[in-house]
PDB file of C-alpha atoms in Angstrom:
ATOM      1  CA  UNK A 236      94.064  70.789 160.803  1.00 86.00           C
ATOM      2  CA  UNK A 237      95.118  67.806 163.034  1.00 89.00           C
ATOM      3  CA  UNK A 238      95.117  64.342 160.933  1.00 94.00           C
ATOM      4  CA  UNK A 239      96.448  61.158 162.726  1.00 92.00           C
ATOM      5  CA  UNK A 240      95.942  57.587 160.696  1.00 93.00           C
ATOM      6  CA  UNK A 241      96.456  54.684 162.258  1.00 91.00           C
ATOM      7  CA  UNK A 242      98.081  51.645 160.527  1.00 86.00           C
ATOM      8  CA  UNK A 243      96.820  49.306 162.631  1.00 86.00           C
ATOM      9  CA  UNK A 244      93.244  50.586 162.710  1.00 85.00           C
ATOM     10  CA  UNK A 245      90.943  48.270 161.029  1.00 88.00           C
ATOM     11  CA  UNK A 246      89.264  51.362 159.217  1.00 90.00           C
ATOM     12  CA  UNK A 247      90.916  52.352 156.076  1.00 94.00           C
ATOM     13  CA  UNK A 248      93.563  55.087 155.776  1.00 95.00           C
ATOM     14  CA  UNK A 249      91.320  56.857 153.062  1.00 95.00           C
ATOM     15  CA  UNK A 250      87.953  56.495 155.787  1.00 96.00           C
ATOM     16  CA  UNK A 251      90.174  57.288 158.446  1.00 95.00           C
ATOM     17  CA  UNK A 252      90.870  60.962 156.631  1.00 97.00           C
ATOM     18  CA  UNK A 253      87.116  61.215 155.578  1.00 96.00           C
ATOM     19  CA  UNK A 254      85.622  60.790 158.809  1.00 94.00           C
ATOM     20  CA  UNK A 255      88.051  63.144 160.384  1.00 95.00           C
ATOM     21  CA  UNK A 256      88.061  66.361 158.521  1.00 95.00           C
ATOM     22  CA  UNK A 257      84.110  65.485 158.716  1.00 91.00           C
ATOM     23  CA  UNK A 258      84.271  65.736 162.598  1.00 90.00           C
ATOM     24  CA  UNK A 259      86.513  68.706 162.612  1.00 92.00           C
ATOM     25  CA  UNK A 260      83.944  70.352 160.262  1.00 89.00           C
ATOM     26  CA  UNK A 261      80.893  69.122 162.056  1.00 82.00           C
ATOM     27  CA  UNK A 262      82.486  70.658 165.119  1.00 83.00           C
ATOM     28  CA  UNK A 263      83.751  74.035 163.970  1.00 83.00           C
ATOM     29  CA  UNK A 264      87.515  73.299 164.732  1.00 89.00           C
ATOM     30  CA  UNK A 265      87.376  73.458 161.086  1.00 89.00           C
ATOM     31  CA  UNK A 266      85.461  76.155 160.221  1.00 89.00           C
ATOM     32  CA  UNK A 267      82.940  76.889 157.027  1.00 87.00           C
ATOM     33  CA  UNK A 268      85.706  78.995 154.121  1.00 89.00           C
ATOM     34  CA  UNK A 269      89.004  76.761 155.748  1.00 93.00           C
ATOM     35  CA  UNK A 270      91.019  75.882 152.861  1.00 95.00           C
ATOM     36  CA  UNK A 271      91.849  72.014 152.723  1.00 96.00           C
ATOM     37  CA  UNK A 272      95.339  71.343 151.579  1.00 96.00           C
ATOM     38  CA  UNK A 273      96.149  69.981 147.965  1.00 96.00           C
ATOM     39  CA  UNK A 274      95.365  66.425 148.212  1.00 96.00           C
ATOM     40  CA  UNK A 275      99.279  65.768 147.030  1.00 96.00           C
ATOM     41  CA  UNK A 276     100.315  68.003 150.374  1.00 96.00           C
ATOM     42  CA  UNK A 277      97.962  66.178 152.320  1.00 97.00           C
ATOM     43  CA  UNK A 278      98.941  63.261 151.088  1.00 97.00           C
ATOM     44  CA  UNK A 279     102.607  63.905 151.441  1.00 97.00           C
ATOM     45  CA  UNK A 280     102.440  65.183 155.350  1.00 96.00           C
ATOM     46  CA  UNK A 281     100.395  61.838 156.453  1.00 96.00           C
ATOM     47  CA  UNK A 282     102.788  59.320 154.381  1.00 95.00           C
ATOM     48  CA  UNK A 283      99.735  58.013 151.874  1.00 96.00           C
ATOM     49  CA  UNK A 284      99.019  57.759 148.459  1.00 96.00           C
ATOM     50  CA  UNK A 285      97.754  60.358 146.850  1.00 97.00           C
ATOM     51  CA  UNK A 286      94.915  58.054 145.126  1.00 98.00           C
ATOM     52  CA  UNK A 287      94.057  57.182 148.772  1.00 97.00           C
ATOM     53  CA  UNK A 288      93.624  61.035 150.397  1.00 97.00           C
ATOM     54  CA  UNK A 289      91.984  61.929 146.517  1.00 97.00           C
ATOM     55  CA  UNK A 290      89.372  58.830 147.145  1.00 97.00           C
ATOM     56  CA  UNK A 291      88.639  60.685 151.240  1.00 97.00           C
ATOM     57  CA  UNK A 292      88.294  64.687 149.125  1.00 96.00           C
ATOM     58  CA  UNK A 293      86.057  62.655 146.725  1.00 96.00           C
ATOM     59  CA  UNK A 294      83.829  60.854 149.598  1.00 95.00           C
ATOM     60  CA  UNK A 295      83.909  64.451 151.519  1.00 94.00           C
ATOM     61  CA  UNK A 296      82.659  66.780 148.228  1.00 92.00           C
ATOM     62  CA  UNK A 297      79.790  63.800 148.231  1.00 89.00           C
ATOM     63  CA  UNK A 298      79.089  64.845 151.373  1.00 86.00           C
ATOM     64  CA  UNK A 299      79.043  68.071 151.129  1.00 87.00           C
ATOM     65  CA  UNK A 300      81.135  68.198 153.861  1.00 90.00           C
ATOM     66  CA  UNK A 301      83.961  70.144 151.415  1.00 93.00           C
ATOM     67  CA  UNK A 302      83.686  71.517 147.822  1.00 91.00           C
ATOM     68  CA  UNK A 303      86.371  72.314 145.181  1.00 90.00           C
ATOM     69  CA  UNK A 304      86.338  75.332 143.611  1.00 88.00           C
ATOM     70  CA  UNK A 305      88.714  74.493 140.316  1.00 87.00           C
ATOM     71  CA  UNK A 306      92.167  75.878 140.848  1.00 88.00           C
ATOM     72  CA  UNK A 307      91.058  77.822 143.849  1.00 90.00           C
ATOM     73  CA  UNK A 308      91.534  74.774 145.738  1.00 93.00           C
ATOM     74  CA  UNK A 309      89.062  72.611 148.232  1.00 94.00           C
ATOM     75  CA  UNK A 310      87.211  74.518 151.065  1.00 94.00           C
ATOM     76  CA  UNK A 311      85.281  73.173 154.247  1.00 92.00           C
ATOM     77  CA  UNK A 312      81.657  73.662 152.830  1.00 88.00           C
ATOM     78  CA  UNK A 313      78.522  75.064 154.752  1.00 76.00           C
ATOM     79  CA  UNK A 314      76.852  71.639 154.762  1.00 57.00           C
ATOM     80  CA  UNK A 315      75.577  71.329 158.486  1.00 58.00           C
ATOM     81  CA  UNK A 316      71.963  72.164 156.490  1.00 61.00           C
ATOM     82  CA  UNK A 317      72.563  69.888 153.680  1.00 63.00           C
ATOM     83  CA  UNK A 318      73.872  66.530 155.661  1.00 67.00           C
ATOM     84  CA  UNK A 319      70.868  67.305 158.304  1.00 71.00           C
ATOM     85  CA  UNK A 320      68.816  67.331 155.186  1.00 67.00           C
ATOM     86  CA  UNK A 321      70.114  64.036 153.445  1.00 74.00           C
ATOM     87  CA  UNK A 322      70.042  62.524 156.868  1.00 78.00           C
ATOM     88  CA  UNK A 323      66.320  63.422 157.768  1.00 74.00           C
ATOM     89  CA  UNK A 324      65.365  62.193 154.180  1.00 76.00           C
ATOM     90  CA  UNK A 325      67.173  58.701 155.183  1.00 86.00           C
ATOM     91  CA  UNK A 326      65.291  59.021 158.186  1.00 88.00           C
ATOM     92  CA  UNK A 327      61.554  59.476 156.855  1.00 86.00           C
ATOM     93  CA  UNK A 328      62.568  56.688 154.086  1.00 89.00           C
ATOM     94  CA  UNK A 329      63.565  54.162 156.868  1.00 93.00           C
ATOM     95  CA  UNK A 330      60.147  55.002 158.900  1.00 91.00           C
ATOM     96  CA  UNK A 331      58.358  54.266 155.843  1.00 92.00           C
ATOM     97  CA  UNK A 332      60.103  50.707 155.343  1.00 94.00           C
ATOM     98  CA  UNK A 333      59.909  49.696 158.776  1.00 95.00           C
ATOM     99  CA  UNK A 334      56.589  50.206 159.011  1.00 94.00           C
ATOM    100  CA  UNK A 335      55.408  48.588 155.795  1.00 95.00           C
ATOM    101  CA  UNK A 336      57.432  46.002 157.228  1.00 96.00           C
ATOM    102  CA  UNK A 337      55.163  45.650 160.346  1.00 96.00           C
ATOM    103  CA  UNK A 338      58.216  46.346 162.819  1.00 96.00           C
ATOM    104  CA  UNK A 339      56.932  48.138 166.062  1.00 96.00           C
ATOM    105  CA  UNK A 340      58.380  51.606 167.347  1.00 95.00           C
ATOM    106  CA  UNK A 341      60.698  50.097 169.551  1.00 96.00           C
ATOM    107  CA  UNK A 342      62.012  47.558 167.261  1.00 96.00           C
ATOM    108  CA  UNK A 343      62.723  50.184 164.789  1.00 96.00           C
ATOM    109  CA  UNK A 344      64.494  52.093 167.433  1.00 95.00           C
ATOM    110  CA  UNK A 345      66.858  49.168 168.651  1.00 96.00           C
ATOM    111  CA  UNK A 346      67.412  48.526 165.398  1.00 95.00           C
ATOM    112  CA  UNK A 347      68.454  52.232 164.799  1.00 94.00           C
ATOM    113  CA  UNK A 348      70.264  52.212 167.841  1.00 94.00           C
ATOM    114  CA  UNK A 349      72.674  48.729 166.619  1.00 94.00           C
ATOM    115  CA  UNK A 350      73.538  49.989 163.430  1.00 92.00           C
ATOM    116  CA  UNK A 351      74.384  53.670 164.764  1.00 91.00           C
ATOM    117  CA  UNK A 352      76.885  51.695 167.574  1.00 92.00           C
ATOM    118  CA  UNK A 353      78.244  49.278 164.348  1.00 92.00           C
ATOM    119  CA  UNK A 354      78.764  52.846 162.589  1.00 88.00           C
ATOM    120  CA  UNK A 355      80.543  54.782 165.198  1.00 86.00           C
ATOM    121  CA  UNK A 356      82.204  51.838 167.264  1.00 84.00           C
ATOM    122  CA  UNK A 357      80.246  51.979 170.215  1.00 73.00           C
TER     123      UNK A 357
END
């Protein structure tokens, strides 16, 4: 597992860990079973509190991008089918408001389409 936070990055440290063990999950390069380390050893090898890697594990489980299995330790979960889920759910319940909202197709899209750049920096 290949962590790099950037100080001067105007996400925070504790985002900056969620979203990338989420990518390296989403992609495989971490795969389903991978055992996370402690969030004190994690926290240790990239120089950050412990509160602030415990905050990205809790954000992650939430996901269902990792779960913790007690004194087993934390584990890349199988969640491809459960974030597809929660985001199809978002989905239908943003169709729904838009269109009581009298927004046309293609408004709904754009709109889709600024908040998904605001979300992933493009």
């Amino acid at each position: 597992m290949s962590l790099k936070i950037r100080i001067d990055d105007s996400a925070p440290p504790y985002e900056q860990v969620r979203a990338q063990i989420s990518e390296q999950a989403r992609s495989g390069t971490l795969p389903v079973g991978y055992r996370l380390p402690t969030v004190r050893g994690l926290a240790e090898a990239l120089g950050l509190a412990v509160n602030t890697v415990a905050k990205a594990y809790r954000a992650l489980e939430g996901d269902g991008v990792i779960e913790t299995r007690g004194r087993n330790g934390t584990f890349v979960a199988a969640a491809g089918s459960a974030a597809e889920r929660e985001a199809s759910l978002a989905a239908q319940a943003y169709g729904e408001r838009v269109r009581r909202l009298g927004l046309t197709e293609d408004e709904a899209l754009a709109a889709v389409r600024d908040a998904l750049r605001a979300a992933y920096g493009g």
